[in-house]
Amino acid sequence: MLADNLTQVRGRIAEALQHRGGPMETGTEVTLVAVTKNHPPEIIPAIQALGVSNIGENRVQEARAKQELLGHAGTWHLIGHLQGNKAKKAVALFDLIESVDSRELLAELDKEAGKLGKKQDILLQVNVAREPQKTGFSPEDYEAVLPLLDQYGNLSVRGVMVIAPATDDEALIRRVFHGGYERFCELKARRPRIDWLSMGMSGDFPLAVEEGANLVRVGTALFGPRDYSLRNY
Ligand SMILES: *Cc1c(COP(=O)(O)O)cnc(C)c1O
């Protein structure tokens, strides 16, 4: 049941916070993003009624269909890869675009946010583990883009997003999350208003919190398995 699942997830976050080695640059609070992709729209008001206002979706069309039905309550996060030609829609739909993974996309989002007169909050997604099948800035491209961020006047860079490899190798997952934390600290040292380190999903969010995440993206542990027949968006 949803309320029980939420209590469990919150409990595991609290426990992971206790297991941190010491104070961290990401603070002492963790914000939960409920990942509602491939679940029916009505779970959004259901989880929001339980006090979770942050909603994560990975596709523009699906988020748009849900917002047309429900309105735009809470804070909407885009967590999936975004194609440049959908930047305009993404800027209209999302409060925080977590999956910004290239200079081309930075430029496109900046342009569209400018047209809408919006200051768009974004995170930089870093492919810390250098997985060839994953998107995200490579660690080198991330280093290279840091000095250029001021040129995107309609974007507000708020932090870093990392996805760990799908593996049982806990030590590897921890190393990747620690790498994400180091990138966050680097960004925070050189820019104002850096708040968010988004790391951790259902399988690994306690490890992510221990390694410094303050934004976790959880779907399955709250809502159960996704229904991939819900593709009519
Ligand atoms: C789907 C997704 C999640 C949530 O995954 P669960 O394992 O269901 O918690 C988190 N982050 C991203 C980027 C995702 O695409």
Coordinates of C-alpha atoms and ligand atoms in Angstrom, one line a residue:
M1 CA 0.0 0.0 0.0
L2 CA 1.2 3.4 -0.9
A3 CA 1.3 5.0 2.5
D4 CA 3.2 2.0 3.9
N5 CA 5.7 2.0 1.1
L6 CA 6.3 5.7 1.6
T7 CA 6.9 5.2 5.3
Q8 CA 9.4 2.5 4.5
V9 CA 11.2 4.7 2.0
R10 CA 11.3 7.6 4.4
G11 CA 12.6 5.3 7.1
R12 CA 15.4 4.0 4.9
I13 CA 16.4 7.6 4.0
A14 CA 16.5 8.5 7.7
E15 CA 18.6 5.5 8.5
A16 CA 21.0 6.2 5.6
L17 CA 21.4 9.8 6.9
Q18 CA 22.5 8.3 10.3
H19 CA 25.1 6.2 8.5
R20 CA 26.9 9.2 6.9
G21 CA 30.5 9.5 8.0
G22 CA 30.2 13.2 8.9
P23 CA 28.8 16.5 7.7
M24 CA 28.4 16.9 4.0
E25 CA 28.2 19.9 1.6
T26 CA 24.7 18.7 0.6
G27 CA 23.2 19.4 4.0
T28 CA 21.2 17.1 6.3
E29 CA 17.9 16.8 4.5
V30 CA 16.9 14.6 1.6
T31 CA 14.1 15.5 -0.7
L32 CA 12.1 12.6 -2.2
V33 CA 11.1 12.7 -5.9
A34 CA 8.3 10.3 -6.7
V35 CA 9.0 8.8 -10.1
T36 CA 5.5 8.3 -11.7
K37 CA 6.5 7.3 -15.2
N38 CA 4.5 4.4 -16.7
H39 CA 2.0 4.7 -13.8
P40 CA -1.5 6.0 -14.2
P41 CA -2.1 9.7 -13.7
E42 CA -4.1 9.3 -10.5
I43 CA -1.1 8.1 -8.5
I44 CA 0.2 11.7 -8.7
P45 CA -2.5 13.3 -6.5
A46 CA -2.4 10.2 -4.3
I47 CA 1.3 10.6 -3.5
Q48 CA 1.0 14.4 -3.2
A49 CA -1.8 13.9 -0.7
L50 CA 0.7 12.0 1.4
G51 CA 3.1 15.0 1.4
V52 CA 5.4 14.2 -1.5
S53 CA 5.1 17.2 -3.8
N54 CA 8.1 16.4 -6.2
I55 CA 7.1 14.4 -9.2
G56 CA 9.6 12.8 -11.7
E57 CA 8.7 11.9 -15.3
N58 CA 11.1 10.7 -18.0
R59 CA 9.2 11.6 -21.1
V60 CA 7.8 14.9 -22.3
Q61 CA 4.7 13.5 -23.9
E62 CA 3.7 11.5 -20.9
A63 CA 4.2 14.5 -18.5
R64 CA 2.2 16.7 -20.8
A65 CA -0.7 14.2 -21.0
K66 CA -0.7 14.0 -17.2
Q67 CA -0.6 17.7 -16.7
E68 CA -3.4 18.3 -19.1
L69 CA -5.5 15.9 -17.0
L70 CA -4.3 17.0 -13.5
G71 CA -2.9 20.5 -13.8
H72 CA 0.6 21.4 -12.6
A73 CA 0.5 20.9 -8.8
G74 CA 3.8 20.5 -7.1
T75 CA 7.3 20.5 -8.6
W76 CA 7.9 18.5 -11.8
H77 CA 11.3 17.0 -12.6
L78 CA 12.4 15.8 -16.0
I79 CA 14.7 12.8 -15.3
G80 CA 15.0 11.2 -18.8
H81 CA 17.1 12.1 -21.8
L82 CA 15.8 15.1 -23.7
Q83 CA 16.1 15.6 -27.4
G84 CA 16.8 19.2 -28.5
N85 CA 13.6 19.4 -30.6
K86 CA 11.6 18.9 -27.4
A87 CA 13.3 21.6 -25.4
K88 CA 10.5 24.0 -25.9
K89 CA 7.9 21.6 -24.5
A90 CA 10.2 20.6 -21.6
V91 CA 10.7 24.2 -20.5
A92 CA 6.9 24.7 -20.5
L93 CA 6.3 21.5 -18.4
F94 CA 9.1 21.1 -15.9
D95 CA 10.3 23.1 -12.9
L96 CA 13.6 21.2 -12.8
I97 CA 15.2 19.6 -15.8
E98 CA 17.7 17.1 -14.2
S99 CA 18.9 15.4 -17.4
V100 CA 20.9 18.1 -19.2
D101 CA 23.7 16.2 -20.8
S102 CA 25.2 18.3 -23.6
R103 CA 26.2 21.8 -24.6
E104 CA 23.8 21.6 -27.5
L105 CA 21.0 21.0 -25.1
L106 CA 22.1 23.8 -22.8
A107 CA 22.0 26.2 -25.7
E108 CA 18.6 24.9 -26.9
L109 CA 17.0 25.2 -23.4
D110 CA 18.5 28.6 -22.9
K111 CA 17.0 29.8 -26.1
E112 CA 13.5 28.4 -25.3
A113 CA 13.5 29.6 -21.7
G114 CA 14.4 33.1 -23.1
K115 CA 11.4 33.0 -25.4
L116 CA 9.1 32.0 -22.6
G117 CA 10.6 34.6 -20.3
K118 CA 11.4 31.8 -17.8
K119 CA 14.5 31.2 -15.7
Q120 CA 14.8 27.4 -16.1
D121 CA 16.3 25.4 -13.3
I122 CA 18.5 22.6 -14.5
L123 CA 20.9 19.9 -13.2
L124 CA 23.9 18.7 -15.1
Q125 CA 23.8 15.0 -15.6
V126 CA 27.3 13.4 -15.4
N127 CA 28.1 9.9 -16.6
V128 CA 30.5 9.3 -13.7
A129 CA 30.9 5.6 -14.5
R130 CA 31.5 6.3 -18.2
E131 CA 28.9 3.8 -19.3
P132 CA 28.8 3.9 -23.1
Q133 CA 25.0 3.2 -23.3
K134 CA 24.2 6.0 -20.9
T135 CA 23.7 9.7 -21.5
G136 CA 25.3 12.5 -19.4
F137 CA 28.4 14.6 -19.7
S138 CA 31.5 12.6 -19.6
P139 CA 33.7 13.7 -16.7
E140 CA 36.0 15.6 -19.1
D141 CA 33.1 17.4 -20.9
Y142 CA 31.7 18.3 -17.5
E143 CA 35.0 19.9 -16.5
A144 CA 35.1 21.7 -19.8
V145 CA 31.5 23.1 -19.5
L146 CA 31.9 24.6 -16.0
P147 CA 33.6 27.8 -17.0
L148 CA 31.0 28.3 -19.8
L149 CA 27.8 28.2 -17.7
D150 CA 27.5 32.0 -17.4
Q151 CA 26.7 32.3 -21.0
Y152 CA 23.3 30.6 -20.6
G153 CA 21.6 33.6 -19.0
N154 CA 18.1 32.0 -18.9
L155 CA 19.3 28.8 -17.2
S156 CA 19.9 28.5 -13.5
V157 CA 22.3 25.6 -12.8
R158 CA 21.2 24.1 -9.5
G159 CA 23.4 21.0 -9.2
V160 CA 24.3 17.5 -10.5
M161 CA 22.5 14.4 -11.4
V162 CA 24.0 10.9 -11.5
I163 CA 22.7 7.5 -12.3
A164 CA 24.7 4.5 -11.0
P165 CA 25.4 1.4 -13.0
A166 CA 22.8 -1.4 -12.7
T167 CA 25.0 -3.9 -10.8
D168 CA 25.1 -5.7 -7.5
D169 CA 28.6 -4.5 -6.9
E170 CA 28.0 -2.2 -3.9
A171 CA 31.6 -0.9 -3.8
L172 CA 31.3 0.2 -7.4
I173 CA 28.0 1.9 -6.9
R174 CA 29.5 3.7 -3.9
R175 CA 32.5 4.9 -5.9
V176 CA 30.2 6.3 -8.6
F177 CA 28.1 8.1 -6.0
H178 CA 31.2 9.5 -4.3
G179 CA 32.3 10.7 -7.8
G180 CA 29.0 12.5 -8.1
Y181 CA 29.5 14.1 -4.7
E182 CA 32.9 15.4 -5.7
R183 CA 31.4 16.9 -8.9
F184 CA 28.7 18.6 -6.8
C185 CA 31.4 20.1 -4.4
E186 CA 33.4 21.3 -7.4
L187 CA 30.3 23.0 -8.8
K188 CA 29.3 24.5 -5.5
A189 CA 32.8 25.9 -4.9
R190 CA 32.6 27.9 -8.1
R191 CA 28.9 28.9 -8.6
P192 CA 26.1 30.4 -6.5
R193 CA 22.8 28.6 -5.7
I194 CA 24.0 25.1 -6.1
D195 CA 21.6 23.0 -4.0
W196 CA 20.9 19.6 -5.5
L197 CA 22.8 16.4 -5.8
S198 CA 20.3 14.0 -7.4
M199 CA 21.4 10.3 -7.0
G200 CA 19.7 7.1 -6.1
M201 CA 16.7 5.1 -7.3
S202 CA 14.8 2.2 -5.7
G203 CA 17.7 -0.2 -5.8
D204 CA 20.4 2.1 -4.5
F205 CA 18.9 5.2 -2.8
P206 CA 20.2 4.3 0.7
L207 CA 23.8 4.1 -0.7
A208 CA 23.3 7.4 -2.6
V209 CA 22.1 9.2 0.6
E210 CA 25.1 7.8 2.5
E211 CA 27.4 9.2 -0.2
G212 CA 25.8 12.6 -0.1
A213 CA 22.6 12.7 -2.3
N214 CA 20.0 15.2 -1.2
L215 CA 17.5 14.4 -3.9
V216 CA 16.5 10.8 -4.6
R217 CA 14.3 9.6 -7.4
V218 CA 12.2 6.6 -6.3
G219 CA 9.5 4.9 -8.4
T220 CA 9.2 1.1 -7.9
A221 CA 9.8 1.2 -4.1
L222 CA 6.7 3.5 -3.8
F223 CA 4.4 2.3 -6.6
G224 CA 5.5 -1.3 -7.5
P225 CA 6.4 -2.4 -11.0
R226 CA 5.7 -0.1 -13.9
D227 CA 3.0 -0.9 -16.4
Y228 CA 4.6 -0.6 -19.9
S229 CA 1.3 -1.1 -21.6
L230 CA 0.5 2.5 -20.4
R231 CA 2.0 3.9 -23.6
N232 CA -1.0 5.7 -24.9
Y233 CA 0.3 9.1 -24.0
Ligands
LIG1 C1 12.9 5.4 -13.8 C2 13.9 6.2 -13.1 C3 14.0 6.3 -11.8 C4 13.2 5.5 -10.8 O1 13.5 4.1 -10.9 P1 13.0 3.1 -9.8 O2 14.0 2.0 -9.9 O3 11.7 2.6 -10.2 O4 13.0 3.7 -8.5 C5 15.0 7.1 -11.2 N1 15.8 7.9 -12.0 C6 15.7 7.8 -13.4 C7 16.6 8.6 -14.2 C8 14.8 7.0 -14.0 O5 14.7 6.9 -15.3

